[in-house]
GROMACS .gro file of C-alpha atoms in nm:
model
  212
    1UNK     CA    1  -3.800   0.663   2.750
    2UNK     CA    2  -3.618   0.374   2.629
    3UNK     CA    3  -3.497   0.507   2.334
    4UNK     CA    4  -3.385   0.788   2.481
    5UNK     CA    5  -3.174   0.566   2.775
    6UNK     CA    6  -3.042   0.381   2.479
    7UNK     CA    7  -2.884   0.686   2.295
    8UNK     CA    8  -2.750   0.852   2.645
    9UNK     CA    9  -2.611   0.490   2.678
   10UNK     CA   10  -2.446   0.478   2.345
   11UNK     CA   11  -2.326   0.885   2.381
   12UNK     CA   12  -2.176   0.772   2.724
   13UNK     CA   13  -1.946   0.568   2.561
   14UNK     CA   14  -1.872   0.760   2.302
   15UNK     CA   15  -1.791   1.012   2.542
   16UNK     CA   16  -1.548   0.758   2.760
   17UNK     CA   17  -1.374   0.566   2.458
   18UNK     CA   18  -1.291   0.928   2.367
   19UNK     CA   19  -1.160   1.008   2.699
   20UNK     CA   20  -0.912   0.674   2.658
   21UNK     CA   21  -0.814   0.757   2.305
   22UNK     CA   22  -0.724   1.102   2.451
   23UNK     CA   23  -0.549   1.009   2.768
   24UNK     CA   24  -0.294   0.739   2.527
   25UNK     CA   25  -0.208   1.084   2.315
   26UNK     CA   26  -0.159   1.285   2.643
   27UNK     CA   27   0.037   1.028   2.801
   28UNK     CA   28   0.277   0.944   2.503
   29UNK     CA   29   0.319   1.324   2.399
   30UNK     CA   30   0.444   1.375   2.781
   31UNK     CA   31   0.605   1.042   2.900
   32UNK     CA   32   0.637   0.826   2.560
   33UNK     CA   33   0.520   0.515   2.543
   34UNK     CA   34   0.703   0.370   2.845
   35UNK     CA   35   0.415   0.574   3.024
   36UNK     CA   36   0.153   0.392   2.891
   37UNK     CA   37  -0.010   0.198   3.196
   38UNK     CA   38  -0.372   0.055   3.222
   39UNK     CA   39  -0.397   0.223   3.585
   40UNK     CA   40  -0.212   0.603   3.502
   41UNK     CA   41  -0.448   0.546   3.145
   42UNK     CA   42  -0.782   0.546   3.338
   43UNK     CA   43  -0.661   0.786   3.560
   44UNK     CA   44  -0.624   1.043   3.332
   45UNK     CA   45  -0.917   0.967   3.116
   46UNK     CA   46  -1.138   1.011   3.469
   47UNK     CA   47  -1.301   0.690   3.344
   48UNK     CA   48  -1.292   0.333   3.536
   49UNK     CA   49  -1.029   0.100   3.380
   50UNK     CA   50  -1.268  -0.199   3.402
   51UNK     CA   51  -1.411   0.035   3.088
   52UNK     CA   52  -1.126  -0.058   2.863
   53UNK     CA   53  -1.195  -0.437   2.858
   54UNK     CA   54  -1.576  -0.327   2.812
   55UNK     CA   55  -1.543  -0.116   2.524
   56UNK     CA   56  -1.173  -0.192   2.361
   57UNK     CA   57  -1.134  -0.573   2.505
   58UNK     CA   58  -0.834  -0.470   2.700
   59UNK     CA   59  -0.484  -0.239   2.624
   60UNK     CA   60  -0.422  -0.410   2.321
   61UNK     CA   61  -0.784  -0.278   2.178
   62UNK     CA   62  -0.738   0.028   2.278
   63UNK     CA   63  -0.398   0.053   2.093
   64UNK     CA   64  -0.551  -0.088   1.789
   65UNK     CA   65  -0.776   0.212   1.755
   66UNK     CA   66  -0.586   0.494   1.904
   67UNK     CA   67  -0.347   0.383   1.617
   68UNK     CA   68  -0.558   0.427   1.363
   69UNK     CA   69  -0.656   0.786   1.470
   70UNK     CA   70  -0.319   0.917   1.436
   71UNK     CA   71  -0.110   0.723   1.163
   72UNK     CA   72  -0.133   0.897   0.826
   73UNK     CA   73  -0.053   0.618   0.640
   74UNK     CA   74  -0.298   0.376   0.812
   75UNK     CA   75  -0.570   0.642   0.718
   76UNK     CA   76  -0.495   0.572   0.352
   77UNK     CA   77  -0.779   0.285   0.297
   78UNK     CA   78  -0.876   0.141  -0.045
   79UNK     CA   79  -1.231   0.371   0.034
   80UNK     CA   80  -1.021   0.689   0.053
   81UNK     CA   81  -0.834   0.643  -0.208
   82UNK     CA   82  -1.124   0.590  -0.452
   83UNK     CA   83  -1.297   0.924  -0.252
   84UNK     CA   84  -0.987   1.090  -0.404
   85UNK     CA   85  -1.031   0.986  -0.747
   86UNK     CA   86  -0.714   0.944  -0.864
   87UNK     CA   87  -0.540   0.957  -1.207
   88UNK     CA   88  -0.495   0.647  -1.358
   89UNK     CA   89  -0.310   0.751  -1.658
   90UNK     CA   90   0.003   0.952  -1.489
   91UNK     CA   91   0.134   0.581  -1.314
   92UNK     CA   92   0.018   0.754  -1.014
   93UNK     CA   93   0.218   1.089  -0.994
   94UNK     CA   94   0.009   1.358  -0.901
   95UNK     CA   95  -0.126   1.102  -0.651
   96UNK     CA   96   0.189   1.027  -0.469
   97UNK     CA   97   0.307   1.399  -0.503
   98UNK     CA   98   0.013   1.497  -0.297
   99UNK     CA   99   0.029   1.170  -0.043
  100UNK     CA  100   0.426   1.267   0.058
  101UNK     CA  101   0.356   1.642   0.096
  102UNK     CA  102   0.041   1.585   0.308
  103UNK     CA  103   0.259   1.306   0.503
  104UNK     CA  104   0.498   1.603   0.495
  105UNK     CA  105   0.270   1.822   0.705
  106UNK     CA  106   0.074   1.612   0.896
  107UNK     CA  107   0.338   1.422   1.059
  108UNK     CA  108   0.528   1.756   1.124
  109UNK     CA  109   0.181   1.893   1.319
  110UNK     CA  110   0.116   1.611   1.469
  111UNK     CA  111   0.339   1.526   1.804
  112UNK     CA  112   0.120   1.284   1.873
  113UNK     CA  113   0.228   1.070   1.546
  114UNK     CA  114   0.544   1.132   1.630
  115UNK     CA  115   0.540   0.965   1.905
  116UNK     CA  116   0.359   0.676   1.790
  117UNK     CA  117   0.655   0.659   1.491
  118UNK     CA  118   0.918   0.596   1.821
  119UNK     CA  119   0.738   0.406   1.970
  120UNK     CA  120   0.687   0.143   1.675
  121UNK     CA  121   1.048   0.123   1.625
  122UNK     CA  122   1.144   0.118   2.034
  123UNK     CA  123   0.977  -0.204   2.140
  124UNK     CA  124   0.751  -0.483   2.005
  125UNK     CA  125   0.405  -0.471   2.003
  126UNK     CA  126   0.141  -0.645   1.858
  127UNK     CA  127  -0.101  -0.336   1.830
  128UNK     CA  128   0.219  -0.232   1.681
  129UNK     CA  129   0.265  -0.471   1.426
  130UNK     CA  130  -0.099  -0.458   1.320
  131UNK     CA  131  -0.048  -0.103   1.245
  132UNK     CA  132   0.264  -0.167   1.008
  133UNK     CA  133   0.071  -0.475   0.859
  134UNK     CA  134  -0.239  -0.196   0.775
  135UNK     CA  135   0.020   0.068   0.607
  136UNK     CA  136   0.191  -0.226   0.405
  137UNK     CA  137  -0.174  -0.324   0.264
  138UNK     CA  138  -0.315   0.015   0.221
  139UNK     CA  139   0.065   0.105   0.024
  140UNK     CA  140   0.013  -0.249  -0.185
  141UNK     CA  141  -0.320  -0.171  -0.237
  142UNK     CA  142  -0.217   0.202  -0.420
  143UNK     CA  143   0.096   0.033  -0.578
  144UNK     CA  144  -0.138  -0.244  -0.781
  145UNK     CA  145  -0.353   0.036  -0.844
  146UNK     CA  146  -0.159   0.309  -1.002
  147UNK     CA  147   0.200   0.206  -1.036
  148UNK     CA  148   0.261  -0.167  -1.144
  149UNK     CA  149   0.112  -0.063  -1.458
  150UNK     CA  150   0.348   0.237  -1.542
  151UNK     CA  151   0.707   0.109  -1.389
  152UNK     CA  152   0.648  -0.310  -1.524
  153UNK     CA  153   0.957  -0.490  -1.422
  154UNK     CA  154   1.116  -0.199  -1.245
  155UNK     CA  155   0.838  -0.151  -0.997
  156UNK     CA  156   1.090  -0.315  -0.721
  157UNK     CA  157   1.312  -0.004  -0.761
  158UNK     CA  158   1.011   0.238  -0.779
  159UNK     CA  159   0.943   0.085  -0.437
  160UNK     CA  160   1.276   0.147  -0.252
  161UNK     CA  161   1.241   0.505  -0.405
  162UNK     CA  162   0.932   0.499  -0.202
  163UNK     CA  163   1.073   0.362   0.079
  164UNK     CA  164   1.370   0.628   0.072
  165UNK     CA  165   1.104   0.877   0.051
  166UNK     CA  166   0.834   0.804   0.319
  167UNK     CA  167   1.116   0.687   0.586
  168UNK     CA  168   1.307   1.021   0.534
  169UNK     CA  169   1.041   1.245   0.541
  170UNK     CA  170   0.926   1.065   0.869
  171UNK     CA  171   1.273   1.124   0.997
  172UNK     CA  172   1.326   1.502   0.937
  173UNK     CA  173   0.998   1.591   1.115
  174UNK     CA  174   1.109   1.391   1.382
  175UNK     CA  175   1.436   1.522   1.406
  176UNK     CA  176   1.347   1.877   1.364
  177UNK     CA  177   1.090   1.857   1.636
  178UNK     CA  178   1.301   1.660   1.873
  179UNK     CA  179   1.661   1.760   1.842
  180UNK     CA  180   1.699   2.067   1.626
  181UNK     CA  181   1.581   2.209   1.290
  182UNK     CA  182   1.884   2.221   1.025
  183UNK     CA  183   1.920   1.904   0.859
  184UNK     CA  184   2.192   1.928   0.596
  185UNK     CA  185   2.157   2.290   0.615
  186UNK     CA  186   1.791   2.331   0.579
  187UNK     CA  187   1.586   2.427   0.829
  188UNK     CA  188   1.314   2.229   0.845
  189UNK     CA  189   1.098   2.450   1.102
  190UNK     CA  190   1.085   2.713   0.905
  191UNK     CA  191   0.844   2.783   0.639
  192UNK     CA  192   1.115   2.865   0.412
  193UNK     CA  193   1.310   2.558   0.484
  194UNK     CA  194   0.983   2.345   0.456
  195UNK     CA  195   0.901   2.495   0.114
  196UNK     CA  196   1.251   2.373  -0.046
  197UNK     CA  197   1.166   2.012   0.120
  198UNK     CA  198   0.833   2.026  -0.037
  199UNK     CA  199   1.023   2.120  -0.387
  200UNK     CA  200   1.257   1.880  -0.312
  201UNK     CA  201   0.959   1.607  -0.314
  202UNK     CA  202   0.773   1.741  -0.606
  203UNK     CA  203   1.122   1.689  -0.808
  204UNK     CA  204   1.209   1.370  -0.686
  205UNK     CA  205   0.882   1.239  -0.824
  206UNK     CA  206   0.839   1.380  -1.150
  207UNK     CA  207   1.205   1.255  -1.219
  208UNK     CA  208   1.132   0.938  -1.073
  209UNK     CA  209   0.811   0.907  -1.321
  210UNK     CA  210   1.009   1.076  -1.640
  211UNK     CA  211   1.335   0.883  -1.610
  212UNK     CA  212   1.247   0.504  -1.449
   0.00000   0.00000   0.00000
């Protein structure tokens, strides 16, 4: 009996931490972050708001972790990487090719990191900051790996491409979601418009690896 009061226990929470992490993402998809309020939090998760000092040690505990289910970058840990397997001959290519496309996508079908990407740049926070803090040492951590190698002394400029790169793909999803689709005449919510961003990245890359 014991054990089986322990696991209801531990599936209880479960159950109510995901009720919190939910109730952030339907509160900042519908009111942004401004919305974000331990009381209209609790009361949308059905769940007693005494529960997020229990289980997340208060609202900036719960931010931490309802961060790090939505940011695609965040997601990028040393583990996954090495799951991936990556080429370490190509100065990291194919690796970064695949990493902007699937930023590409997810950040597009995701309103949720959307959101999250206004948010960090509308106010400080320091759930906030810990979030850009992760990305900058999961992107260090792929940058020692695969690229410092390859580019040498002009891995500073290989960066800034980077930059250019994640920042505006960030940006067109967020425009084309928000305040219309055509972005220097490209339609970005179009399949067909998508496909000659995506072509767009895959050429940007290889002549950033061929020509550096």
């Amino acid at each position: 009996m014991e054990r089986k009061s322990a696991s209801g226990s531990i599936r209880n929470k479960e159950r109510s931490k995901k009720k919190f992490l939910d109730a952030v993402g339907k509160i900042l998809k519908t009111k942004g972050h401004a919305g974000l309020k331990i009381n209209d939090i609790a009361a949308t998760a059905g769940v007693d708001k005494k529960m997020i000092y229990t289980y997340f040690g208060g609202m900036d505990g719960l931010m931490d972790e309802y961060v790090r289910t939505q940011d695609f970058w965040v997601k990028v840990t040393s583990e996954e990487v090495e799951k991936m397997k990556p080429n370490l001959e190509d100065g990291g290519r194919e690796f970064i090719e695949h990493m902007l496309l699937s930023q590409f996508d997810y950040v597009y079908a995701n309103k949720e990191a959307q959101k999250l990407l206004l948010w960090t740049i509308s106010e400080p926070r320091k759930s906030l900051k810990k979030l850009i803090d992760t990305q900058e040492e999961n992107g260090e951590y792929i940058f020692k790996l695969l690229m410092e190698s390859h580019f040498k002394d002009k891995m500073d400029t290989y960066r800034s491409i980077m930059a250019i790169m994640v920042s505006g793909l960030y940006y067109l999803n967020m425009f084309s979601s928000l305040n219309g689709s055509i972005f220097c005449g490209i339609d970005t919510n179009t399949p067909e418009g998508r496909e000659k961003i995506k072509k767009a990245i895959s050429f940007m890359v290889q002549q950033t690896h061929d020509n550096l």
